[in-house]
Amino acid sequence: MEFIPLTSPDIRDEDINAVVEVLKSGMLVQAQNVQDFEAGVATFTQTKNAIAVSNGTATLHLALVALGIGPGDEVIIPALSYVATANVVELVGATPVFVDVDTDTFNIEVAAIEAKITSKTKAIMPVHEFGLACDIEAVMKLAEKHGLPVIEDAACALGATQNGKHTGSFGIFGSFSFHPRKAVSSGEGGILTTSDDALAAKVRILRNHGVEMQHGKMEFVAAGFNYRMTDFQAALVNSQLKRLLKIIDYKNELAEVYFNEINHSGIKLPVVPADRNHTWQTFHVVLDSDFDRDKVITELREKGIGTNYGAQCIPAQQYYLKKYGLDSAKEFPNALRAFKSGLAIPIYEKLQKEQIRQIASVLNKLTR
Ligand SMILES: *Cc1c(COP(=O)(O)O)cnc(C)c1O
C-alpha cells in the first residue's frame, strides 16, 4: 500500500487561484482578504471581533499582553498541550501553573483547577485539545466565581462547540491557529476572537507596531509588535473556510470507521462527551503501558502508516523541568501517560474510508 502520512493539507486549484489573484493585485499585506477572513471567523464563531495575526502563538501572546499579564502573575494551563501554550506565559514573564488532564478527553481536569488558584492567578487558559472542546462551561463558571479572565486556546478547534456554542466565544479571548496541521490552513496564521470591543482595539494596535489612527493621523501609542498577516495567506484560508463544515463532517465519518474497526484490547479510543462535537484535528488513541509507543511508531512507519505522539506533557520538557522541577509522574500522571503512550493516527480530508479500514486493521494486529 502507498505510504499514508499522518497529515497532509488539501490545497485545491480554487485555493491556489485565490492566492494568485492577491499576488497579481499587489496588495500583499492585511488588505481585503484579511478583512474578509476576520469578518468570516467572527460571524462563524458568533463573536463581535476577530483579529487576524501571523500565527496561533502570536494570538496567545497578544491576548496575554492585552490583559496586562506579566512578571509575578500566574496563568493556569493544562499540563498536556502543544508547548506554545506555556511558552507565551513564559514570554510575558509570568508563571504557567499546570493542571492535569482527563484521561478520556485529554482536556483540562476542571475539578483540579480551583486548588491551583492563588492571589497571583491572573487568567485561566484552557486548551480545546485535539479539536474537542474542554468543559468550557464549567471553566467559565469557576472563572466567574473567582473574577478571572479566560483565554481559550482553540488552536485546533475551529468549529468545536459545547451545547452548540462555539469555542472561542466563551472566554474573553479565543485563539485559533491556521498552521497546516489544523483543519484549514493559511500556511502560518492565527486569529484572535473577542466580544470585548476595547480589548479588540488594543489588540489591533499591538498587532501593528502600536499604531493608532487618530483624526486620520498615525500615532504610535504603544510598543507594539509586527504580528500582521499577509493578504495571500488570508485568501488561501478564506477559500478553504468555505469547506470547513464539510471537512468536519467528513472527518467525523472517518472517525466513525475507526470506532467501528479498531478492536484491540490494548488500544484506548478517545471519548466524545454528549454535549460536544469533535472536529478531529487529531484522532488520538492511548496504548497500554506495556507497549513501547516509540517502537510502535517505527513499526507503523515501516508498514506504510505515519503516526506520532499527540501532545507534550509540558512540565516534563527540558526547559520546564529545569526551571520548575515538577514531578510529572506524581503531579500530572494523565498528561504524562498521554505524552508517553499516546498515538496520533491519520485523519484528514484526502483520506478514503478504505484507507482508514487498512490502518485499523494494521493497528488491530499490533503486538506488545
Ligand atoms: C498549533 C497550536 C498552537 C500554535 O499555533 P501556531 O499557529 O503553530 O503558532 C498553540 N496551541 C495549541 C494547542 C496548538 O495546537
Short mmCIF file of C-alpha atoms and ligand atoms in Angstrom, two decimals:
data_model
loop_
_atom_site.label_atom_id
_atom_site.label_comp_id
_atom_site.label_asym_id
_atom_site.label_seq_id
_atom_site.Cartn_x
_atom_site.Cartn_y
_atom_site.Cartn_z
CA MET A 1 0.00 0.00 0.00
CA GLU A 2 1.07 3.59 -0.65
CA PHE A 3 2.53 5.40 2.37
CA ILE A 4 -0.16 7.25 4.35
CA PRO A 5 1.36 10.27 6.12
CA LEU A 6 0.00 11.39 9.50
CA THR A 7 -1.27 14.56 7.90
CA SER A 8 -1.47 16.31 4.55
CA PRO A 9 -3.25 19.59 3.77
CA ASP A 10 -5.85 19.55 0.99
CA ILE A 11 -4.95 22.56 -1.15
CA ARG A 12 -7.16 22.68 -4.24
CA ASP A 13 -6.89 24.60 -7.51
CA GLU A 14 -9.52 27.09 -6.33
CA ASP A 15 -7.41 27.80 -3.21
CA ILE A 16 -4.28 28.33 -5.31
CA ASN A 17 -6.15 30.61 -7.71
CA ALA A 18 -7.33 32.76 -4.81
CA VAL A 19 -3.70 33.24 -3.74
CA VAL A 20 -2.57 34.07 -7.27
CA GLU A 21 -5.26 36.76 -7.52
CA VAL A 22 -3.81 38.53 -4.48
CA LEU A 23 -0.24 38.24 -5.75
CA LYS A 24 -1.31 39.87 -9.01
CA SER A 25 -3.18 42.66 -7.18
CA GLY A 26 -0.06 43.99 -5.45
CA MET A 27 -1.91 44.40 -2.14
CA LEU A 28 0.08 41.86 -0.19
CA VAL A 29 -0.41 42.63 3.50
CA GLN A 30 -3.55 42.97 5.61
CA ALA A 31 -5.91 44.09 2.83
CA GLN A 32 -9.39 42.96 1.70
CA ASN A 33 -8.83 39.22 2.25
CA VAL A 34 -7.69 39.74 5.82
CA GLN A 35 -10.81 41.84 6.44
CA ASP A 36 -12.99 39.11 4.93
CA PHE A 37 -11.18 36.48 7.00
CA GLU A 38 -11.84 38.43 10.18
CA ALA A 39 -15.49 39.04 9.33
CA GLY A 40 -15.98 35.38 8.36
CA VAL A 41 -14.50 33.96 11.56
CA ALA A 42 -16.32 36.47 13.77
CA THR A 43 -19.64 35.51 12.16
CA PHE A 44 -18.88 31.78 12.28
CA THR A 45 -17.86 31.76 15.96
CA GLN A 46 -20.53 34.35 16.89
CA THR A 47 -18.08 36.78 18.41
CA LYS A 48 -18.06 40.54 17.84
CA ASN A 49 -14.43 40.83 16.73
CA ALA A 50 -11.80 38.63 15.12
CA ILE A 51 -8.25 39.90 14.63
CA ALA A 52 -6.02 38.07 12.14
CA VAL A 53 -2.34 37.70 13.02
CA SER A 54 0.76 35.88 11.85
CA ASN A 55 0.25 32.59 13.75
CA GLY A 56 -1.55 30.89 16.62
CA THR A 57 1.22 31.60 19.10
CA ALA A 58 1.19 35.35 18.35
CA THR A 59 -2.56 35.32 19.12
CA LEU A 60 -1.98 33.89 22.60
CA HIS A 61 0.91 36.27 23.19
CA LEU A 62 -1.24 39.27 22.21
CA ALA A 63 -4.07 38.11 24.46
CA LEU A 64 -1.76 37.98 27.48
CA VAL A 65 -0.15 41.35 26.69
CA ALA A 66 -3.55 42.98 26.11
CA LEU A 67 -4.71 41.75 29.53
CA GLY A 68 -1.58 43.22 31.10
CA ILE A 69 -0.30 39.88 32.38
CA GLY A 70 3.40 39.95 33.29
CA PRO A 71 6.05 39.25 35.94
CA GLY A 72 4.68 37.99 39.26
CA ASP A 73 1.45 36.77 37.67
CA GLU A 74 0.29 33.18 37.29
CA VAL A 75 -1.69 31.67 34.43
CA ILE A 76 -3.41 28.30 34.78
CA ILE A 77 -2.96 25.96 31.80
CA PRO A 78 -3.31 22.22 31.17
CA ALA A 79 -0.18 20.07 31.57
CA LEU A 80 -0.88 18.43 28.19
CA SER A 81 -0.84 20.71 25.14
CA TYR A 82 1.41 21.96 22.42
CA VAL A 83 4.28 23.69 24.21
CA ALA A 84 3.32 27.11 22.76
CA THR A 85 0.51 27.35 25.36
CA ALA A 86 3.13 27.53 28.12
CA ASN A 87 5.82 29.38 26.14
CA VAL A 88 3.69 32.51 25.74
CA VAL A 89 3.15 32.66 29.51
CA GLU A 90 6.93 32.48 30.00
CA LEU A 91 7.49 35.10 27.30
CA VAL A 92 5.42 37.74 29.11
CA GLY A 93 7.38 36.95 32.29
CA ALA A 94 4.50 35.21 34.07
CA THR A 95 4.44 31.71 35.54
CA PRO A 96 2.47 28.84 34.00
CA VAL A 97 0.63 26.80 36.62
CA PHE A 98 -0.11 23.33 35.30
CA VAL A 99 -3.25 21.26 35.86
CA ASP A 100 -3.56 17.59 34.88
CA VAL A 101 -5.90 16.43 32.11
CA ASP A 102 -8.78 13.98 31.87
CA THR A 103 -7.88 10.51 30.51
CA ASP A 104 -10.94 10.27 28.23
CA THR A 105 -10.85 13.68 26.51
CA PHE A 106 -7.23 14.84 27.14
CA ASN A 107 -8.68 18.16 28.24
CA ILE A 108 -8.02 20.08 31.45
CA GLU A 109 -9.48 18.45 34.57
CA VAL A 110 -11.77 21.26 35.67
CA ALA A 111 -12.24 19.86 39.18
CA ALA A 112 -8.48 20.21 39.74
CA ILE A 113 -8.28 23.90 38.75
CA GLU A 114 -9.61 25.55 41.92
CA ALA A 115 -6.84 24.16 44.14
CA LYS A 116 -4.30 25.92 41.88
CA ILE A 117 -5.89 29.38 42.10
CA THR A 118 -3.87 31.81 44.26
CA SER A 119 -3.83 35.57 44.79
CA LYS A 120 -1.32 35.72 41.89
CA THR A 121 -3.59 33.96 39.37
CA LYS A 122 -4.44 36.40 36.59
CA ALA A 123 -6.06 34.15 33.97
CA ILE A 124 -7.14 30.61 33.09
CA MET A 125 -6.05 29.43 29.65
CA PRO A 126 -7.71 26.08 28.87
CA VAL A 127 -6.97 24.27 25.61
CA HIS A 128 -9.56 22.57 23.40
CA GLU A 129 -7.23 19.65 22.80
CA PHE A 130 -7.13 17.73 19.52
CA GLY A 131 -10.23 19.59 18.23
CA LEU A 132 -12.59 18.73 21.11
CA ALA A 133 -13.94 21.47 23.38
CA CYS A 134 -12.92 21.13 27.01
CA ASP A 135 -15.72 21.50 29.57
CA ILE A 136 -15.56 25.23 28.91
CA GLU A 137 -18.94 25.88 30.57
CA ALA A 138 -17.55 24.56 33.85
CA VAL A 139 -14.31 26.54 33.36
CA MET A 140 -16.35 29.73 32.81
CA LYS A 141 -18.41 29.12 35.95
CA LEU A 142 -15.27 28.71 38.03
CA ALA A 143 -13.57 31.72 36.43
CA GLU A 144 -16.59 33.93 37.08
CA LYS A 145 -16.65 32.83 40.71
CA HIS A 146 -13.03 33.97 41.07
CA GLY A 147 -13.28 37.01 38.76
CA LEU A 148 -10.65 35.63 36.36
CA PRO A 149 -10.49 36.14 32.58
CA VAL A 150 -10.43 33.04 30.38
CA ILE A 151 -8.32 32.80 27.22
CA GLU A 152 -9.39 29.79 25.15
CA ASP A 153 -6.51 28.15 23.29
CA ALA A 154 -8.72 26.85 20.48
CA ALA A 155 -5.77 26.49 18.08
CA CYS A 156 -7.03 23.09 16.89
CA ALA A 157 -10.71 23.60 17.44
CA LEU A 158 -12.37 25.93 14.92
CA GLY A 159 -15.94 24.61 14.66
CA ALA A 160 -15.89 22.78 18.00
CA THR A 161 -18.85 23.52 20.28
CA GLN A 162 -20.31 22.78 23.69
CA ASN A 163 -24.12 22.73 23.70
CA GLY A 164 -24.00 24.39 20.29
CA LYS A 165 -21.92 27.39 21.39
CA HIS A 166 -18.62 27.85 19.57
CA THR A 167 -15.19 27.57 21.13
CA GLY A 168 -13.60 31.00 21.07
CA SER A 169 -16.89 32.64 22.13
CA PHE A 170 -16.90 31.63 25.81
CA GLY A 171 -13.79 33.36 27.17
CA ILE A 172 -12.70 36.99 26.94
CA PHE A 173 -10.41 35.78 24.13
CA GLY A 174 -10.43 32.78 21.80
CA SER A 175 -7.28 31.89 19.89
CA PHE A 176 -7.14 29.88 16.65
CA SER A 177 -4.26 28.61 14.51
CA PHE A 178 -4.17 28.01 10.77
CA HIS A 179 -0.93 26.04 10.62
CA PRO A 180 -1.02 23.18 8.06
CA ARG A 181 -1.55 20.72 10.92
CA LYS A 182 -5.00 22.25 11.58
CA ALA A 183 -8.25 21.62 9.62
CA VAL A 184 -7.83 24.61 7.29
CA SER A 185 -4.57 26.42 6.78
CA SER A 186 -3.04 29.69 5.65
CA GLY A 187 0.47 28.21 5.88
CA GLU A 188 1.17 30.22 9.01
CA GLY A 189 -1.71 32.17 10.51
CA GLY A 190 -3.84 32.83 13.55
CA ILE A 191 -6.91 34.72 14.63
CA LEU A 192 -7.97 36.09 18.00
CA THR A 193 -11.69 36.38 18.75
CA THR A 194 -13.21 38.64 21.39
CA SER A 195 -16.55 40.26 22.02
CA ASP A 196 -14.88 43.00 24.06
CA ASP A 197 -14.52 46.00 21.72
CA ALA A 198 -11.95 47.81 23.86
CA LEU A 199 -9.67 44.76 24.01
CA ALA A 200 -10.13 44.20 20.28
CA ALA A 201 -8.98 47.78 19.61
CA LYS A 202 -5.96 47.26 21.87
CA VAL A 203 -5.02 44.03 20.08
CA ARG A 204 -5.28 45.73 16.68
CA ILE A 205 -2.86 48.41 17.87
CA LEU A 206 -0.44 45.87 19.38
CA ARG A 207 -0.54 43.79 16.19
CA ASN A 208 0.71 46.70 14.11
CA HIS A 209 3.69 48.43 15.80
CA GLY A 210 1.48 50.19 18.33
CA VAL A 211 -0.10 52.38 15.67
CA GLU A 212 -3.47 54.03 16.27
CA MET A 213 -5.23 56.23 13.73
CA GLN A 214 -6.26 59.50 15.43
CA HIS A 215 -8.14 62.03 13.29
CA GLY A 216 -6.73 60.44 10.13
CA LYS A 217 -3.18 60.57 11.51
CA MET A 218 -0.94 57.68 12.57
CA GLU A 219 0.04 57.95 16.22
CA PHE A 220 2.35 55.48 17.98
CA VAL A 221 0.58 54.84 21.25
CA ALA A 222 2.13 51.55 22.38
CA ALA A 223 5.29 49.46 21.99
CA GLY A 224 3.65 47.02 19.59
CA PHE A 225 4.67 44.00 17.57
CA ASN A 226 4.53 43.26 13.90
CA TYR A 227 2.13 40.32 14.01
CA ARG A 228 0.28 41.19 10.78
CA MET A 229 -0.95 38.58 8.35
CA THR A 230 -0.28 38.72 4.61
CA ASP A 231 -3.31 39.02 2.37
CA PHE A 232 -2.42 35.99 0.24
CA GLN A 233 -2.38 33.84 3.37
CA ALA A 234 -5.86 35.10 4.20
CA ALA A 235 -7.01 34.36 0.64
CA LEU A 236 -5.70 30.79 0.97
CA VAL A 237 -7.60 30.14 4.19
CA ASN A 238 -10.78 32.00 3.12
CA SER A 239 -11.04 29.70 0.14
CA GLN A 240 -10.79 26.61 2.38
CA LEU A 241 -13.12 28.01 5.05
CA LYS A 242 -15.99 27.64 2.58
CA ARG A 243 -15.49 23.86 3.01
CA LEU A 244 -14.90 23.81 6.77
CA LEU A 245 -18.23 22.29 7.83
CA LYS A 246 -17.93 19.65 5.10
CA ILE A 247 -14.40 18.84 6.25
CA ILE A 248 -15.57 18.42 9.85
CA ASP A 249 -18.50 16.20 8.77
CA TYR A 250 -16.22 14.06 6.63
CA LYS A 251 -13.67 13.70 9.42
CA ASN A 252 -16.49 12.52 11.68
CA GLU A 253 -17.32 9.85 9.10
CA LEU A 254 -13.67 8.76 9.10
CA ALA A 255 -13.61 8.74 12.91
CA GLU A 256 -16.72 6.54 12.88
CA VAL A 257 -14.79 3.99 10.80
CA TYR A 258 -12.00 3.96 13.40
CA PHE A 259 -14.56 3.49 16.19
CA ASN A 260 -16.18 0.59 14.32
CA GLU A 261 -12.97 -1.10 13.20
CA ILE A 262 -10.37 -0.72 15.96
CA ASN A 263 -10.92 -3.58 18.40
CA HIS A 264 -7.51 -4.12 20.02
CA SER A 265 -7.77 -4.59 23.80
CA GLY A 266 -4.53 -2.60 24.25
CA ILE A 267 -5.73 0.49 22.37
CA LYS A 268 -7.93 3.00 24.21
CA LEU A 269 -10.14 5.08 21.92
CA PRO A 270 -10.97 8.75 22.60
CA VAL A 271 -14.30 9.71 24.20
CA VAL A 272 -16.65 12.43 22.93
CA PRO A 273 -18.96 13.82 25.66
CA ALA A 274 -22.62 14.09 24.60
CA ASP A 275 -22.76 17.89 24.88
CA ARG A 276 -19.87 18.40 22.41
CA ASN A 277 -18.97 17.74 18.77
CA HIS A 278 -15.46 16.65 17.78
CA THR A 279 -13.67 18.34 14.90
CA TRP A 280 -10.93 15.65 14.85
CA GLN A 281 -7.87 17.80 14.36
CA THR A 282 -6.20 14.70 15.80
CA PHE A 283 -7.50 11.16 16.32
CA HIS A 284 -5.62 10.31 19.49
CA VAL A 285 -5.51 6.81 20.97
CA VAL A 286 -3.61 5.64 24.04
CA LEU A 287 -1.67 2.38 24.02
CA ASP A 288 -1.45 0.06 27.01
CA SER A 289 1.62 0.88 29.07
CA ASP A 290 3.29 -2.44 28.15
CA PHE A 291 3.59 -1.22 24.55
CA ASP A 292 6.76 0.67 23.61
CA ARG A 293 5.00 3.55 21.87
CA ASP A 294 8.08 4.81 20.03
CA LYS A 295 8.71 1.31 18.69
CA VAL A 296 5.08 1.20 17.53
CA ILE A 297 5.59 4.49 15.63
CA THR A 298 8.64 2.98 13.86
CA GLU A 299 6.84 -0.29 13.16
CA LEU A 300 3.83 1.54 11.69
CA ARG A 301 6.08 3.69 9.52
CA GLU A 302 7.64 0.51 8.11
CA LYS A 303 4.13 -0.74 7.38
CA GLY A 304 3.32 2.47 5.47
CA ILE A 305 1.48 4.49 8.11
CA GLY A 306 2.65 7.81 9.53
CA THR A 307 1.85 8.36 13.21
CA ASN A 308 3.33 10.40 16.05
CA TYR A 309 2.75 11.23 19.68
CA GLY A 310 -0.14 13.65 20.18
CA ALA A 311 0.94 16.43 22.54
CA GLN A 312 3.62 17.26 25.08
CA CYS A 313 3.44 16.85 28.83
CA ILE A 314 4.84 20.37 29.11
CA PRO A 315 6.24 20.30 32.68
CA ALA A 316 8.28 17.24 31.62
CA GLN A 317 10.01 19.08 28.74
CA GLN A 318 13.65 20.09 29.39
CA TYR A 319 13.13 23.84 29.77
CA TYR A 320 10.17 23.47 32.14
CA LEU A 321 11.66 20.56 34.05
CA LYS A 322 14.88 22.53 34.70
CA LYS A 323 13.05 25.70 35.67
CA TYR A 324 10.26 24.27 37.84
CA GLY A 325 11.48 20.74 38.72
CA LEU A 326 7.96 19.34 38.88
CA ASP A 327 7.48 15.58 39.19
CA SER A 328 5.04 14.94 36.34
CA ALA A 329 4.61 11.25 37.26
CA LYS A 330 3.24 12.37 40.62
CA GLU A 331 1.52 15.63 39.74
CA PHE A 332 0.33 15.12 36.16
CA PRO A 333 0.09 11.33 35.68
CA ASN A 334 -2.59 11.54 32.98
CA ALA A 335 -0.74 14.13 30.92
CA LEU A 336 2.50 12.17 31.23
CA ARG A 337 0.81 8.95 30.17
CA ALA A 338 -0.85 10.62 27.16
CA PHE A 339 2.55 12.07 26.18
CA LYS A 340 4.36 8.74 26.57
CA SER A 341 1.72 6.29 25.31
CA GLY A 342 -0.48 8.47 23.10
CA LEU A 343 -0.59 7.93 19.38
CA ALA A 344 -2.00 10.31 16.78
CA ILE A 345 -3.21 8.37 13.76
CA PRO A 346 -4.09 9.75 10.29
CA ILE A 347 -7.40 11.60 9.81
CA TYR A 348 -7.79 14.23 7.06
CA GLU A 349 -9.84 15.29 4.08
CA LYS A 350 -7.78 13.49 1.44
CA LEU A 351 -8.10 10.05 3.07
CA GLN A 352 -10.62 7.47 1.91
CA LYS A 353 -12.62 5.27 4.30
CA GLU A 354 -10.90 2.23 2.82
CA GLN A 355 -7.54 3.62 3.95
CA ILE A 356 -8.91 4.13 7.46
CA ARG A 357 -10.02 0.47 7.43
CA GLN A 358 -6.50 -0.56 6.35
CA ILE A 359 -4.94 1.49 9.16
CA ALA A 360 -7.37 0.00 11.71
CA SER A 361 -6.55 -3.50 10.52
CA VAL A 362 -2.79 -2.90 10.94
CA LEU A 363 -3.41 -1.44 14.43
CA ASN A 364 -5.52 -4.46 15.41
CA LYS A 365 -2.52 -6.72 14.73
CA LEU A 366 -0.04 -4.77 16.88
CA THR A 367 1.80 -6.95 19.36
CA ARG A 368 3.42 -5.80 22.62
C1 LIG B 1 -0.90 24.60 16.93
C2 LIG B 1 -1.07 25.05 18.33
C3 LIG B 1 -0.60 26.28 18.80
C4 LIG B 1 0.31 27.17 17.99
O1 LIG B 1 -0.18 27.57 16.78
P1 LIG B 1 0.85 28.10 15.67
O2 LIG B 1 -0.03 28.68 14.63
O3 LIG B 1 1.60 26.89 15.19
O4 LIG B 1 1.73 29.10 16.31
C5 LIG B 1 -0.91 26.68 20.09
N1 LIG B 1 -1.64 25.89 20.90
C6 LIG B 1 -2.09 24.69 20.51
C7 LIG B 1 -2.92 23.87 21.43
C8 LIG B 1 -1.81 24.22 19.22
O5 LIG B 1 -2.25 23.01 18.85
#
